[in-house]
Amino acid sequence: MDYTLVLLFSLVHVLNVGTAAPLPVEVVKMKSKVKWMAEQLVVRLDKDFKVPAGLTLSPPTNDLDGLSSVVTVLGGYNSLISDTLDGVAQIKYDISSLTGYLNQWRQGHCSEQRPKPAVSVQLQALQSRKQFIHTVSVEAIMRVKEFLNLLLKNLEHLQTC
């Protein structure tokens, strides 16, 4: 028997396994953890941060376009939340924990590198009004909550790297 052929097939198998999509069990665990983290954050937002009455968001929330876009959107909004607002330290920490977990999971399980997602229109609009610190912070928090609720309804989008 030709050992070169056996070695070649073994090498091809190792390469295929190493570059394959994440195992479904790992994806299920990741989605379960993200769901738990997002639900806890929504509860904290409801409990610790009271939105002024009558304040609504327009236009609607960002689209979900895989892990990279979720990390970009949440990180972008988190950076706009002022540390001077009462009760936001734990909220900012929780957002950072969620984005950090997703980013770490993506780096460890996604072999394809997608281009960095474009910053959404809503996030760009907030970034252009940074001088209004508290107004921007309140809207960023509201957008995070809206985005998390969208994410919780569409966890299957996390399967896309």
Short mmCIF file of C-alpha atoms in Angstrom, two decimals, residues 37-160:
data_model
loop_
_atom_site.label_atom_id
_atom_site.label_comp_id
_atom_site.label_asym_id
_atom_site.label_seq_id
_atom_site.Cartn_x
_atom_site.Cartn_y
_atom_site.Cartn_z
CA MET A 37 -26.20 37.71 28.76
CA ALA A 38 -28.54 39.79 26.57
CA GLU A 39 -31.57 38.99 28.74
CA GLN A 40 -29.67 39.95 31.89
CA LEU A 41 -28.60 43.21 30.26
CA VAL A 42 -32.16 44.05 29.18
CA VAL A 43 -33.35 43.43 32.77
CA ARG A 44 -30.57 45.67 34.10
CA LEU A 45 -31.46 48.39 31.58
CA ASP A 46 -35.11 48.24 32.66
CA LYS A 47 -34.23 48.28 36.35
CA ASP A 48 -31.29 50.68 36.51
CA PHE A 49 -32.02 53.15 33.76
CA LYS A 50 -35.30 54.97 33.45
CA VAL A 51 -36.01 56.42 30.01
CA PRO A 52 -37.69 59.83 30.07
CA ALA A 53 -41.43 59.53 29.35
CA GLY A 54 -42.44 60.03 25.75
CA LEU A 55 -38.94 59.56 24.34
CA THR A 56 -38.98 57.39 21.21
CA LEU A 57 -36.43 56.30 18.65
CA SER A 58 -36.55 57.06 14.98
CA PRO A 59 -35.46 55.53 12.59
CA PRO A 60 -35.73 51.93 13.78
CA THR A 61 -32.85 49.83 15.02
CA ASN A 62 -29.86 48.53 13.11
CA ASP A 63 -29.94 45.38 11.02
CA LEU A 64 -28.31 42.21 12.25
CA ASP A 65 -25.60 40.98 9.91
CA GLY A 66 -23.70 38.34 11.83
CA LEU A 67 -21.28 38.40 14.73
CA SER A 68 -19.09 41.18 13.35
CA SER A 69 -21.97 43.60 13.00
CA VAL A 70 -23.30 42.81 16.50
CA VAL A 71 -19.85 43.49 17.99
CA THR A 72 -19.49 46.72 15.99
CA VAL A 73 -22.94 48.05 16.86
CA LEU A 74 -22.82 47.25 20.58
CA GLY A 75 -19.23 48.50 20.91
CA GLY A 76 -20.10 51.70 19.06
CA TYR A 77 -23.08 52.48 21.28
CA ASN A 78 -21.15 51.57 24.43
CA SER A 79 -18.43 54.06 23.53
CA LEU A 80 -21.05 56.82 23.35
CA ILE A 81 -22.48 56.21 26.83
CA SER A 82 -21.02 58.79 29.19
CA ASP A 83 -19.51 57.58 32.44
CA THR A 84 -20.98 60.66 34.12
CA LEU A 85 -24.54 59.36 33.83
CA ASP A 86 -25.86 57.83 37.05
CA GLY A 87 -26.10 54.05 37.12
CA VAL A 88 -24.35 53.26 33.84
CA ALA A 89 -21.09 51.75 35.05
CA GLN A 90 -22.52 48.23 35.35
CA ILE A 91 -24.46 48.63 32.10
CA LYS A 92 -21.30 49.61 30.24
CA TYR A 93 -19.44 46.70 31.83
CA ASP A 94 -22.18 44.25 30.78
CA ILE A 95 -22.17 45.57 27.20
CA SER A 96 -18.38 45.22 27.12
CA SER A 97 -18.61 41.67 28.47
CA LEU A 98 -21.13 40.67 25.81
CA THR A 99 -19.17 42.24 22.95
CA GLY A 100 -15.93 40.79 24.28
CA TYR A 101 -17.43 37.30 24.47
CA LEU A 102 -18.82 37.54 20.93
CA ASN A 103 -15.56 38.92 19.55
CA GLN A 104 -13.50 36.22 21.26
CA TRP A 105 -15.85 33.50 20.04
CA ARG A 106 -15.71 34.89 16.50
CA GLN A 107 -11.92 34.97 16.50
CA GLY A 108 -11.70 31.40 17.76
CA HIS A 109 -14.37 29.85 15.53
CA CYS A 110 -14.65 31.84 12.32
CA SER A 111 -11.97 30.99 9.80
CA GLU A 112 -13.21 33.46 7.21
CA GLN A 113 -12.45 37.10 7.83
CA ARG A 114 -15.29 39.31 6.68
CA PRO A 115 -14.66 42.96 6.01
CA LYS A 116 -15.38 45.25 8.95
CA PRO A 117 -19.07 46.14 8.83
CA ALA A 118 -20.03 49.69 8.01
CA VAL A 119 -21.17 51.89 10.86
CA SER A 120 -24.95 52.21 10.84
CA VAL A 121 -26.76 55.43 10.03
CA GLN A 122 -28.13 55.62 13.59
CA LEU A 123 -24.68 55.19 15.13
CA GLN A 124 -23.14 57.74 12.75
CA ALA A 125 -25.84 60.25 13.67
CA LEU A 126 -25.12 59.81 17.38
CA GLN A 127 -21.37 60.03 16.87
CA SER A 128 -21.79 63.34 15.07
CA ARG A 129 -23.60 64.80 18.11
CA LYS A 130 -21.03 63.86 20.76
CA GLN A 131 -21.07 67.36 22.22
CA PHE A 132 -24.55 66.63 23.66
CA ILE A 133 -23.16 64.04 26.07
CA HIS A 134 -26.24 63.18 28.11
CA THR A 135 -28.68 63.24 25.20
CA VAL A 136 -26.42 60.99 23.16
CA SER A 137 -25.90 58.67 26.14
CA VAL A 138 -29.64 58.28 26.73
CA GLU A 139 -30.28 57.53 23.07
CA ALA A 140 -27.34 55.11 22.92
CA ILE A 141 -28.74 53.22 25.92
CA MET A 142 -32.18 53.11 24.32
CA ARG A 143 -30.67 51.84 21.07
CA VAL A 144 -28.70 49.15 22.93
CA LYS A 145 -31.92 47.91 24.54
CA GLU A 146 -33.75 47.95 21.21
CA PHE A 147 -30.84 46.17 19.51
CA LEU A 148 -30.65 43.51 22.25
CA ASN A 149 -34.37 42.81 21.89
CA LEU A 150 -33.88 42.42 18.14
CA LEU A 151 -30.92 40.12 18.75
CA LEU A 152 -32.94 37.99 21.19
CA LYS A 153 -35.62 37.49 18.52
CA ASN A 154 -33.02 36.65 15.84
CA LEU A 155 -30.29 34.60 17.52
CA GLU A 156 -29.82 32.59 14.32
CA HIS A 157 -27.94 35.58 12.88
CA LEU A 158 -25.10 34.77 15.25
CA GLN A 159 -24.28 31.72 13.12
CA THR A 160 -22.90 34.05 10.46
#
